[in-house]
mmCIF file with all atom_site columns, C-alpha atoms in Angstrom:
data_model
loop_
_atom_site.group_PDB
_atom_site.id
_atom_site.type_symbol
_atom_site.label_atom_id
_atom_site.label_alt_id
_atom_site.label_comp_id
_atom_site.label_asym_id
_atom_site.label_entity_id
_atom_site.label_seq_id
_atom_site.pdbx_PDB_ins_code
_atom_site.Cartn_x
_atom_site.Cartn_y
_atom_site.Cartn_z
_atom_site.occupancy
_atom_site.B_iso_or_equiv
_atom_site.pdbx_formal_charge
_atom_site.auth_seq_id
_atom_site.auth_comp_id
_atom_site.auth_asym_id
_atom_site.auth_atom_id
_atom_site.pdbx_PDB_model_num
ATOM 1   C CA . MET U 1 1   ? 20.580 251.899 104.244 1.00 32.00 ? 18  MET U CA 1
ATOM 2   C CA . SER U 1 2   ? 23.456 250.611 103.548 1.00 39.00 ? 19  SER U CA 1
ATOM 3   C CA . HIS U 1 3   ? 24.100 247.745 100.971 1.00 37.00 ? 20  HIS U CA 1
ATOM 4   C CA . ASP U 1 4   ? 26.378 244.479 100.915 1.00 40.00 ? 21  ASP U CA 1
ATOM 5   C CA . PHE U 1 5   ? 28.984 243.909 98.047  1.00 40.00 ? 22  PHE U CA 1
ATOM 6   C CA . ILE U 1 6   ? 31.241 241.390 97.699  1.00 37.00 ? 23  ILE U CA 1
ATOM 7   C CA . VAL U 1 7   ? 34.920 242.026 97.139  1.00 40.00 ? 24  VAL U CA 1
ATOM 8   C CA . ASN U 1 8   ? 37.764 239.494 97.335  1.00 39.00 ? 25  ASN U CA 1
ATOM 9   C CA . ASN U 1 9   ? 35.467 236.914 99.001  1.00 37.00 ? 26  ASN U CA 1
ATOM 10  C CA . GLU U 1 10  ? 34.953 239.404 101.623 1.00 40.00 ? 27  GLU U CA 1
ATOM 11  C CA . ALA U 1 11  ? 31.707 241.259 102.776 1.00 41.00 ? 28  ALA U CA 1
ATOM 12  C CA . ILE U 1 12  ? 31.264 245.340 101.627 1.00 42.00 ? 29  ILE U CA 1
ATOM 13  C CA . LYS U 1 13  ? 28.668 247.597 102.951 1.00 45.00 ? 30  LYS U CA 1
ATOM 14  C CA . GLN U 1 14  ? 28.242 250.737 101.545 1.00 44.00 ? 31  GLN U CA 1
ATOM 15  C CA . CYS U 1 15  ? 27.553 253.416 103.756 1.00 45.00 ? 32  CYS U CA 1
ATOM 16  C CA . SER U 1 16  ? 24.906 255.088 101.514 1.00 42.00 ? 33  SER U CA 1
ATOM 17  C CA . ASN U 1 17  ? 21.746 255.074 98.989  1.00 40.00 ? 34  ASN U CA 1
ATOM 18  C CA . GLU U 1 18  ? 24.117 256.288 96.143  1.00 40.00 ? 35  GLU U CA 1
ATOM 19  C CA . PRO U 1 19  ? 24.341 254.047 93.405  1.00 34.00 ? 36  PRO U CA 1
ATOM 20  C CA . ILE U 1 20  ? 28.003 252.458 92.734  1.00 36.00 ? 37  ILE U CA 1
ATOM 21  C CA . ARG U 1 21  ? 29.557 251.052 89.686  1.00 39.00 ? 38  ARG U CA 1
ATOM 22  C CA . ALA U 1 22  ? 30.389 247.737 88.678  1.00 45.00 ? 39  ALA U CA 1
ATOM 23  C CA . LEU U 1 23  ? 32.680 246.258 91.536  1.00 53.00 ? 40  LEU U CA 1
ATOM 24  C CA . ASP U 1 24  ? 35.101 244.951 88.828  1.00 57.00 ? 41  ASP U CA 1
ATOM 25  C CA . GLU U 1 25  ? 38.466 243.910 90.345  1.00 58.00 ? 42  GLU U CA 1
ATOM 26  C CA . ASP U 1 26  ? 39.827 245.802 86.996  1.00 60.00 ? 43  ASP U CA 1
ATOM 27  C CA . MET U 1 27  ? 38.174 249.260 88.486  1.00 66.00 ? 44  MET U CA 1
ATOM 28  C CA . LYS U 1 28  ? 38.524 249.207 92.275  1.00 75.00 ? 45  LYS U CA 1
ATOM 29  C CA . ILE U 1 29  ? 40.820 249.410 94.464  1.00 87.00 ? 46  ILE U CA 1
ATOM 30  C CA . GLU U 1 30  ? 41.258 249.526 98.149  1.00 92.00 ? 47  GLU U CA 1
ATOM 31  C CA . ILE U 1 31  ? 42.642 251.548 100.594 1.00 94.00 ? 48  ILE U CA 1
ATOM 32  C CA . ASP U 1 32  ? 44.345 250.270 104.576 1.00 94.00 ? 49  ASP U CA 1
ATOM 33  C CA . GLN U 1 33  ? 45.953 252.379 107.091 1.00 95.00 ? 50  GLN U CA 1
ATOM 34  C CA . SER U 1 34  ? 48.656 251.888 109.586 1.00 95.00 ? 51  SER U CA 1
ATOM 35  C CA . GLY U 1 35  ? 48.731 253.862 112.864 1.00 95.00 ? 52  GLY U CA 1
ATOM 36  C CA . LYS U 1 36  ? 45.949 255.966 113.249 1.00 96.00 ? 53  LYS U CA 1
ATOM 37  C CA . ILE U 1 37  ? 46.187 259.841 112.904 1.00 97.00 ? 54  ILE U CA 1
ATOM 38  C CA . GLU U 1 38  ? 45.487 260.404 116.065 1.00 97.00 ? 55  GLU U CA 1
ATOM 39  C CA . GLN U 1 39  ? 48.339 258.418 117.609 1.00 97.00 ? 56  GLN U CA 1
ATOM 40  C CA . LEU U 1 40  ? 50.829 260.786 117.614 1.00 97.00 ? 57  LEU U CA 1
ATOM 41  C CA . SER U 1 41  ? 54.007 258.832 118.460 1.00 97.00 ? 58  SER U CA 1
ATOM 42  C CA . LYS U 1 42  ? 53.524 256.639 115.208 1.00 96.00 ? 59  LYS U CA 1
ATOM 43  C CA . ASP U 1 43  ? 53.541 257.520 111.674 1.00 97.00 ? 60  ASP U CA 1
ATOM 44  C CA . THR U 1 44  ? 50.359 256.811 109.684 1.00 97.00 ? 61  THR U CA 1
ATOM 45  C CA . ILE U 1 45  ? 50.111 255.058 106.455 1.00 97.00 ? 62  ILE U CA 1
ATOM 46  C CA . LEU U 1 46  ? 47.922 254.847 104.200 1.00 97.00 ? 63  LEU U CA 1
ATOM 47  C CA . CYS U 1 47  ? 47.563 252.381 101.649 1.00 97.00 ? 64  CYS U CA 1
ATOM 48  C CA . ILE U 1 48  ? 45.987 251.896 97.892  1.00 94.00 ? 65  ILE U CA 1
ATOM 49  C CA . SER U 1 49  ? 46.111 248.530 96.681  1.00 92.00 ? 66  SER U CA 1
ATOM 50  C CA . ASN U 1 50  ? 45.207 246.513 94.210  1.00 84.00 ? 67  ASN U CA 1
ATOM 51  C CA . SER U 1 51  ? 47.310 244.351 91.324  1.00 82.00 ? 68  SER U CA 1
ATOM 52  C CA . GLU U 1 52  ? 48.837 247.490 91.937  1.00 88.00 ? 69  GLU U CA 1
ATOM 53  C CA . TRP U 1 53  ? 50.254 249.553 95.092  1.00 94.00 ? 70  TRP U CA 1
ATOM 54  C CA . ASP U 1 54  ? 50.819 253.393 96.308  1.00 96.00 ? 71  ASP U CA 1
ATOM 55  C CA . ALA U 1 55  ? 51.232 254.355 99.957  1.00 97.00 ? 72  ALA U CA 1
ATOM 56  C CA . ILE U 1 56  ? 51.332 258.302 101.368 1.00 98.00 ? 73  ILE U CA 1
ATOM 57  C CA . LEU U 1 57  ? 53.289 258.317 104.581 1.00 98.00 ? 74  LEU U CA 1
ATOM 58  C CA . ILE U 1 58  ? 52.547 261.207 107.470 1.00 98.00 ? 75  ILE U CA 1
ATOM 59  C CA . LYS U 1 59  ? 55.423 261.424 109.722 1.00 98.00 ? 76  LYS U CA 1
ATOM 60  C CA . SER U 1 60  ? 54.773 261.632 113.333 1.00 98.00 ? 77  SER U CA 1
ATOM 61  C CA . GLN U 1 61  ? 55.758 265.442 113.647 1.00 98.00 ? 78  GLN U CA 1
ATOM 62  C CA . ILE U 1 62  ? 53.958 266.502 111.065 1.00 98.00 ? 79  ILE U CA 1
ATOM 63  C CA . LYS U 1 63  ? 50.932 264.812 112.999 1.00 98.00 ? 80  LYS U CA 1
ATOM 64  C CA . ARG U 1 64  ? 51.362 267.398 115.927 1.00 98.00 ? 81  ARG U CA 1
ATOM 65  C CA . GLN U 1 65  ? 51.905 270.170 113.959 1.00 97.00 ? 82  GLN U CA 1
ATOM 66  C CA . LEU U 1 66  ? 48.738 269.661 112.679 1.00 97.00 ? 83  LEU U CA 1
ATOM 67  C CA . GLN U 1 67  ? 46.767 269.165 115.955 1.00 97.00 ? 84  GLN U CA 1
ATOM 68  C CA . GLU U 1 68  ? 48.128 272.201 117.271 1.00 97.00 ? 85  GLU U CA 1
ATOM 69  C CA . ILE U 1 69  ? 47.179 274.027 114.402 1.00 97.00 ? 86  ILE U CA 1
ATOM 70  C CA . TYR U 1 70  ? 43.725 272.652 114.829 1.00 96.00 ? 87  TYR U CA 1
ATOM 71  C CA . ARG U 1 71  ? 44.193 273.312 118.855 1.00 96.00 ? 88  ARG U CA 1
ATOM 72  C CA . ARG U 1 72  ? 45.244 277.465 118.133 1.00 96.00 ? 89  ARG U CA 1
ATOM 73  C CA . ASN U 1 73  ? 41.681 277.292 115.939 1.00 95.00 ? 90  ASN U CA 1
ATOM 74  C CA . GLY U 1 74  ? 40.318 275.794 118.741 1.00 95.00 ? 91  GLY U CA 1
ATOM 75  C CA . GLN U 1 75  ? 38.573 272.513 116.297 1.00 94.00 ? 92  GLN U CA 1
ATOM 76  C CA . THR U 1 76  ? 40.912 269.810 118.259 1.00 93.00 ? 93  THR U CA 1
ATOM 77  C CA . ARG U 1 77  ? 37.971 267.676 117.055 1.00 94.00 ? 94  ARG U CA 1
ATOM 78  C CA . ASN U 1 78  ? 38.509 268.271 113.258 1.00 96.00 ? 95  ASN U CA 1
ATOM 79  C CA . PHE U 1 79  ? 41.993 267.196 113.609 1.00 97.00 ? 96  PHE U CA 1
ATOM 80  C CA . ILE U 1 80  ? 41.585 263.750 113.410 1.00 97.00 ? 97  ILE U CA 1
ATOM 81  C CA . LEU U 1 81  ? 38.934 263.618 110.112 1.00 97.00 ? 98  LEU U CA 1
ATOM 82  C CA . PHE U 1 82  ? 40.265 266.165 108.279 1.00 98.00 ? 99  PHE U CA 1
ATOM 83  C CA . THR U 1 83  ? 43.838 264.822 108.525 1.00 98.00 ? 100 THR U CA 1
ATOM 84  C CA . PHE U 1 84  ? 42.808 261.429 107.866 1.00 97.00 ? 101 PHE U CA 1
ATOM 85  C CA . CYS U 1 85  ? 40.640 262.800 104.290 1.00 97.00 ? 102 CYS U CA 1
ATOM 86  C CA . ALA U 1 86  ? 44.050 264.864 103.016 1.00 98.00 ? 103 ALA U CA 1
ATOM 87  C CA . GLY U 1 87  ? 45.894 262.232 103.029 1.00 98.00 ? 104 GLY U CA 1
ATOM 88  C CA . LEU U 1 88  ? 43.058 260.169 101.789 1.00 96.00 ? 105 LEU U CA 1
ATOM 89  C CA . ALA U 1 89  ? 42.472 262.610 98.812  1.00 96.00 ? 106 ALA U CA 1
ATOM 90  C CA . ILE U 1 90  ? 46.267 262.645 98.113  1.00 96.00 ? 107 ILE U CA 1
ATOM 91  C CA . LEU U 1 91  ? 46.124 259.475 97.876  1.00 95.00 ? 108 LEU U CA 1
ATOM 92  C CA . ILE U 1 92  ? 43.392 258.499 95.613  1.00 93.00 ? 109 ILE U CA 1
ATOM 93  C CA . MET U 1 93  ? 44.262 261.635 93.182  1.00 92.00 ? 110 MET U CA 1
ATOM 94  C CA . ARG U 1 94  ? 47.902 260.651 93.038  1.00 92.00 ? 111 ARG U CA 1
ATOM 95  C CA . ASN U 1 95  ? 45.583 256.742 91.916  1.00 88.00 ? 112 ASN U CA 1
ATOM 96  C CA . LYS U 1 96  ? 42.929 258.925 89.247  1.00 81.00 ? 113 LYS U CA 1
ATOM 97  C CA . LYS U 1 97  ? 42.079 255.798 87.492  1.00 80.00 ? 114 LYS U CA 1
ATOM 98  C CA . TYR U 1 98  ? 40.282 253.487 89.435  1.00 81.00 ? 115 TYR U CA 1
ATOM 99  C CA . PRO U 1 99  ? 36.638 254.615 88.890  1.00 84.00 ? 116 PRO U CA 1
ATOM 100 C CA . VAL U 1 100 ? 35.667 252.907 93.003  1.00 88.00 ? 117 VAL U CA 1
ATOM 101 C CA . ILE U 1 101 ? 37.430 252.752 95.770  1.00 91.00 ? 118 ILE U CA 1
ATOM 102 C CA . ILE U 1 102 ? 36.981 250.972 98.797  1.00 92.00 ? 119 ILE U CA 1
ATOM 103 C CA . ILE U 1 103 ? 38.324 252.451 101.913 1.00 94.00 ? 120 ILE U CA 1
ATOM 104 C CA . ASP U 1 104 ? 38.809 250.480 104.982 1.00 93.00 ? 121 ASP U CA 1
ATOM 105 C CA . GLN U 1 105 ? 36.489 251.458 108.222 1.00 92.00 ? 122 GLN U CA 1
ATOM 106 C CA . GLU U 1 106 ? 39.027 252.883 110.645 1.00 90.00 ? 123 GLU U CA 1
ATOM 107 C CA . TYR U 1 107 ? 36.333 255.523 112.490 1.00 93.00 ? 124 TYR U CA 1
ATOM 108 C CA . LEU U 1 108 ? 33.153 253.967 112.587 1.00 93.00 ? 125 LEU U CA 1
ATOM 109 C CA . GLY U 1 109 ? 30.152 256.347 112.383 1.00 94.00 ? 126 GLY U CA 1
ATOM 110 C CA . LYS U 1 110 ? 31.713 259.164 110.832 1.00 95.00 ? 127 LYS U CA 1
ATOM 111 C CA . GLU U 1 111 ? 31.925 257.874 107.148 1.00 95.00 ? 128 GLU U CA 1
ATOM 112 C CA . ASN U 1 112 ? 29.155 260.284 105.971 1.00 94.00 ? 129 ASN U CA 1
ATOM 113 C CA . VAL U 1 113 ? 31.684 263.231 107.345 1.00 96.00 ? 130 VAL U CA 1
ATOM 114 C CA . MET U 1 114 ? 34.549 262.411 105.671 1.00 96.00 ? 131 MET U CA 1
ATOM 115 C CA . LYS U 1 115 ? 32.316 261.394 102.385 1.00 95.00 ? 132 LYS U CA 1
ATOM 116 C CA . ASN U 1 116 ? 31.457 265.086 102.997 1.00 95.00 ? 133 ASN U CA 1
ATOM 117 C CA . ILE U 1 117 ? 34.811 266.154 103.342 1.00 97.00 ? 134 ILE U CA 1
ATOM 118 C CA . LEU U 1 118 ? 36.003 264.155 100.425 1.00 96.00 ? 135 LEU U CA 1
ATOM 119 C CA . ASN U 1 119 ? 33.733 265.979 98.610  1.00 94.00 ? 136 ASN U CA 1
ATOM 120 C CA . GLU U 1 120 ? 35.343 269.622 99.549  1.00 96.00 ? 137 GLU U CA 1
ATOM 121 C CA . MET U 1 121 ? 38.172 268.015 98.274  1.00 96.00 ? 138 MET U CA 1
ATOM 122 C CA . PHE U 1 122 ? 37.466 266.907 95.177  1.00 94.00 ? 139 PHE U CA 1
ATOM 123 C CA . LYS U 1 123 ? 34.826 269.453 94.612  1.00 92.00 ? 140 LYS U CA 1
ATOM 124 C CA . LYS U 1 124 ? 37.307 270.868 91.021  1.00 89.00 ? 141 LYS U CA 1
ATOM 125 C CA . ILE U 1 125 ? 37.929 267.283 90.165  1.00 87.00 ? 142 ILE U CA 1
ATOM 126 C CA . LYS U 1 126 ? 36.019 265.713 87.011  1.00 86.00 ? 143 LYS U CA 1
ATOM 127 C CA . ASN U 1 127 ? 34.733 262.681 87.777  1.00 86.00 ? 144 ASN U CA 1
ATOM 128 C CA . PRO U 1 128 ? 36.216 261.771 91.129  1.00 88.00 ? 145 PRO U CA 1
ATOM 129 C CA . PRO U 1 129 ? 36.050 258.205 92.343  1.00 88.00 ? 146 PRO U CA 1
ATOM 130 C CA . ASP U 1 130 ? 32.677 256.622 94.023  1.00 89.00 ? 147 ASP U CA 1
ATOM 131 C CA . VAL U 1 131 ? 34.257 255.475 97.592  1.00 91.00 ? 148 VAL U CA 1
ATOM 132 C CA . ILE U 1 132 ? 32.496 253.287 99.344  1.00 92.00 ? 149 ILE U CA 1
ATOM 133 C CA . PHE U 1 133 ? 33.847 252.801 102.718 1.00 93.00 ? 150 PHE U CA 1
ATOM 134 C CA . GLY U 1 134 ? 34.263 248.122 103.957 1.00 91.00 ? 151 GLY U CA 1
ATOM 135 C CA . ARG U 1 135 ? 35.624 246.281 106.226 1.00 89.00 ? 152 ARG U CA 1
ATOM 136 C CA . ILE U 1 136 ? 38.750 245.130 104.273 1.00 85.00 ? 153 ILE U CA 1
ATOM 137 C CA . GLY U 1 137 ? 39.517 242.656 106.374 1.00 83.00 ? 154 GLY U CA 1
ATOM 138 C CA . LYS U 1 138 ? 43.679 241.590 107.446 1.00 85.00 ? 155 LYS U CA 1
ATOM 139 C CA . LYS U 1 139 ? 44.073 239.219 104.281 1.00 85.00 ? 156 LYS U CA 1
ATOM 140 C CA . ALA U 1 140 ? 44.047 242.510 101.397 1.00 87.00 ? 157 ALA U CA 1
ATOM 141 C CA . SER U 1 141 ? 47.166 243.495 99.565  1.00 91.00 ? 158 SER U CA 1
ATOM 142 C CA . ALA U 1 142 ? 46.549 247.224 101.051 1.00 92.00 ? 159 ALA U CA 1
ATOM 143 C CA . HIS U 1 143 ? 47.165 246.195 104.925 1.00 92.00 ? 160 HIS U CA 1
ATOM 144 C CA . HIS U 1 144 ? 49.944 244.024 104.277 1.00 93.00 ? 161 HIS U CA 1
ATOM 145 C CA . ILE U 1 145 ? 51.826 246.878 102.064 1.00 94.00 ? 162 ILE U CA 1
ATOM 146 C CA . ALA U 1 146 ? 50.387 249.410 104.761 1.00 94.00 ? 163 ALA U CA 1
ATOM 147 C CA . HIS U 1 147 ? 51.971 247.102 107.682 1.00 93.00 ? 164 HIS U CA 1
ATOM 148 C CA . ASP U 1 148 ? 54.965 245.824 105.487 1.00 95.00 ? 165 ASP U CA 1
ATOM 149 C CA . ILE U 1 149 ? 55.821 249.861 105.370 1.00 95.00 ? 166 ILE U CA 1
ATOM 150 C CA . ALA U 1 150 ? 54.761 250.250 109.353 1.00 94.00 ? 167 ALA U CA 1
ATOM 151 C CA . THR U 1 151 ? 57.780 248.192 110.098 1.00 94.00 ? 168 THR U CA 1
ATOM 152 C CA . LYS U 1 152 ? 60.223 248.953 107.523 1.00 94.00 ? 169 LYS U CA 1
ATOM 153 C CA . GLU U 1 153 ? 60.698 246.555 105.617 1.00 95.00 ? 170 GLU U CA 1
ATOM 154 C CA . ILE U 1 154 ? 59.091 248.523 102.506 1.00 96.00 ? 171 ILE U CA 1
ATOM 155 C CA . GLU U 1 155 ? 58.789 252.479 102.044 1.00 96.00 ? 172 GLU U CA 1
ATOM 156 C CA . ALA U 1 156 ? 56.099 253.979 101.282 1.00 96.00 ? 173 ALA U CA 1
ATOM 157 C CA . LYS U 1 157 ? 56.361 256.214 98.147  1.00 97.00 ? 174 LYS U CA 1
ATOM 158 C CA . LYS U 1 158 ? 55.243 259.638 98.876  1.00 97.00 ? 175 LYS U CA 1
ATOM 159 C CA . ILE U 1 159 ? 56.192 261.254 102.277 1.00 98.00 ? 176 ILE U CA 1
ATOM 160 C CA . LEU U 1 160 ? 53.480 264.264 102.384 1.00 98.00 ? 177 LEU U CA 1
ATOM 161 C CA . SER U 1 161 ? 54.534 267.173 104.012 1.00 98.00 ? 178 SER U CA 1
ATOM 162 C CA . LEU U 1 162 ? 52.354 269.924 106.340 1.00 97.00 ? 179 LEU U CA 1
ATOM 163 C CA . LYS U 1 163 ? 52.003 272.240 102.985 1.00 97.00 ? 180 LYS U CA 1
ATOM 164 C CA . ASP U 1 164 ? 50.729 268.824 101.012 1.00 98.00 ? 181 ASP U CA 1
ATOM 165 C CA . ILE U 1 165 ? 48.163 268.015 103.709 1.00 98.00 ? 182 ILE U CA 1
ATOM 166 C CA . LEU U 1 166 ? 46.661 271.951 104.314 1.00 97.00 ? 183 LEU U CA 1
ATOM 167 C CA . LYS U 1 167 ? 46.804 272.444 100.728 1.00 97.00 ? 184 LYS U CA 1
ATOM 168 C CA . GLU U 1 168 ? 44.071 269.830 100.889 1.00 97.00 ? 185 GLU U CA 1
ATOM 169 C CA . ILE U 1 169 ? 42.032 270.881 103.906 1.00 97.00 ? 186 ILE U CA 1
ATOM 170 C CA . LYS U 1 170 ? 42.257 274.929 102.912 1.00 96.00 ? 187 LYS U CA 1
ATOM 171 C CA . LYS U 1 171 ? 39.755 273.110 99.699  1.00 95.00 ? 188 LYS U CA 1
ATOM 172 C CA . THR U 1 172 ? 37.335 272.587 102.653 1.00 95.00 ? 189 THR U CA 1
ATOM 173 C CA . GLU U 1 173 ? 34.916 275.084 104.478 1.00 93.00 ? 190 GLU U CA 1
ATOM 174 C CA . VAL U 1 174 ? 36.685 274.520 107.871 1.00 93.00 ? 191 VAL U CA 1
ATOM 175 C CA . GLY U 1 175 ? 40.303 274.802 106.164 1.00 93.00 ? 192 GLY U CA 1
ATOM 176 C CA . ILE U 1 176 ? 39.078 277.890 104.543 1.00 90.00 ? 193 ILE U CA 1
ATOM 177 C CA . ARG U 1 177 ? 39.105 279.392 108.336 1.00 90.00 ? 194 ARG U CA 1
ATOM 178 C CA . LEU U 1 178 ? 42.348 277.933 109.620 1.00 90.00 ? 195 LEU U CA 1
ATOM 179 C CA . LYS U 1 179 ? 44.662 280.595 110.652 1.00 87.00 ? 196 LYS U CA 1
ATOM 180 C CA . ASP U 1 180 ? 48.021 280.317 110.391 1.00 79.00 ? 197 ASP U CA 1
ATOM 181 C CA . ALA U 1 181 ? 47.712 277.562 108.729 1.00 72.00 ? 198 ALA U CA 1
#
């Protein structure tokens, strides 16, 4: 069962039955992506924003290296979601003060899988944020900032290394099984 919430005058669907805290503007933050993980010729930007913003960048060559690691381990189907969630986890942990994180629905139907992956990555974190998947929309500041980074008008605040991403992935059962990573 999903629930609708209104955030920035847009309907947001919660993809679980978990209770969430009130969606006060100062207590929540939105995440959007520019350049999907599976687009290996493009960099991926994940941007988190409300009145403040932060953004991480995953270079295309790092994504190709990760895809090759998953391929060598016979886990090519895990590459996209685990890489996406590793980037999300890093971005969320850089912005710990927000108890509610609204992530744009990039991979429809995979929200529960991603929530489980994020929970594995956050299992040692005290008071992890509530994660909600919903439609952020093109009017959201996270969308505009991610686009501006993609078009090189501004720079991401952190460029992730292969080591950064693998560190998060290794916190999961799937990541622990990756050899030569």
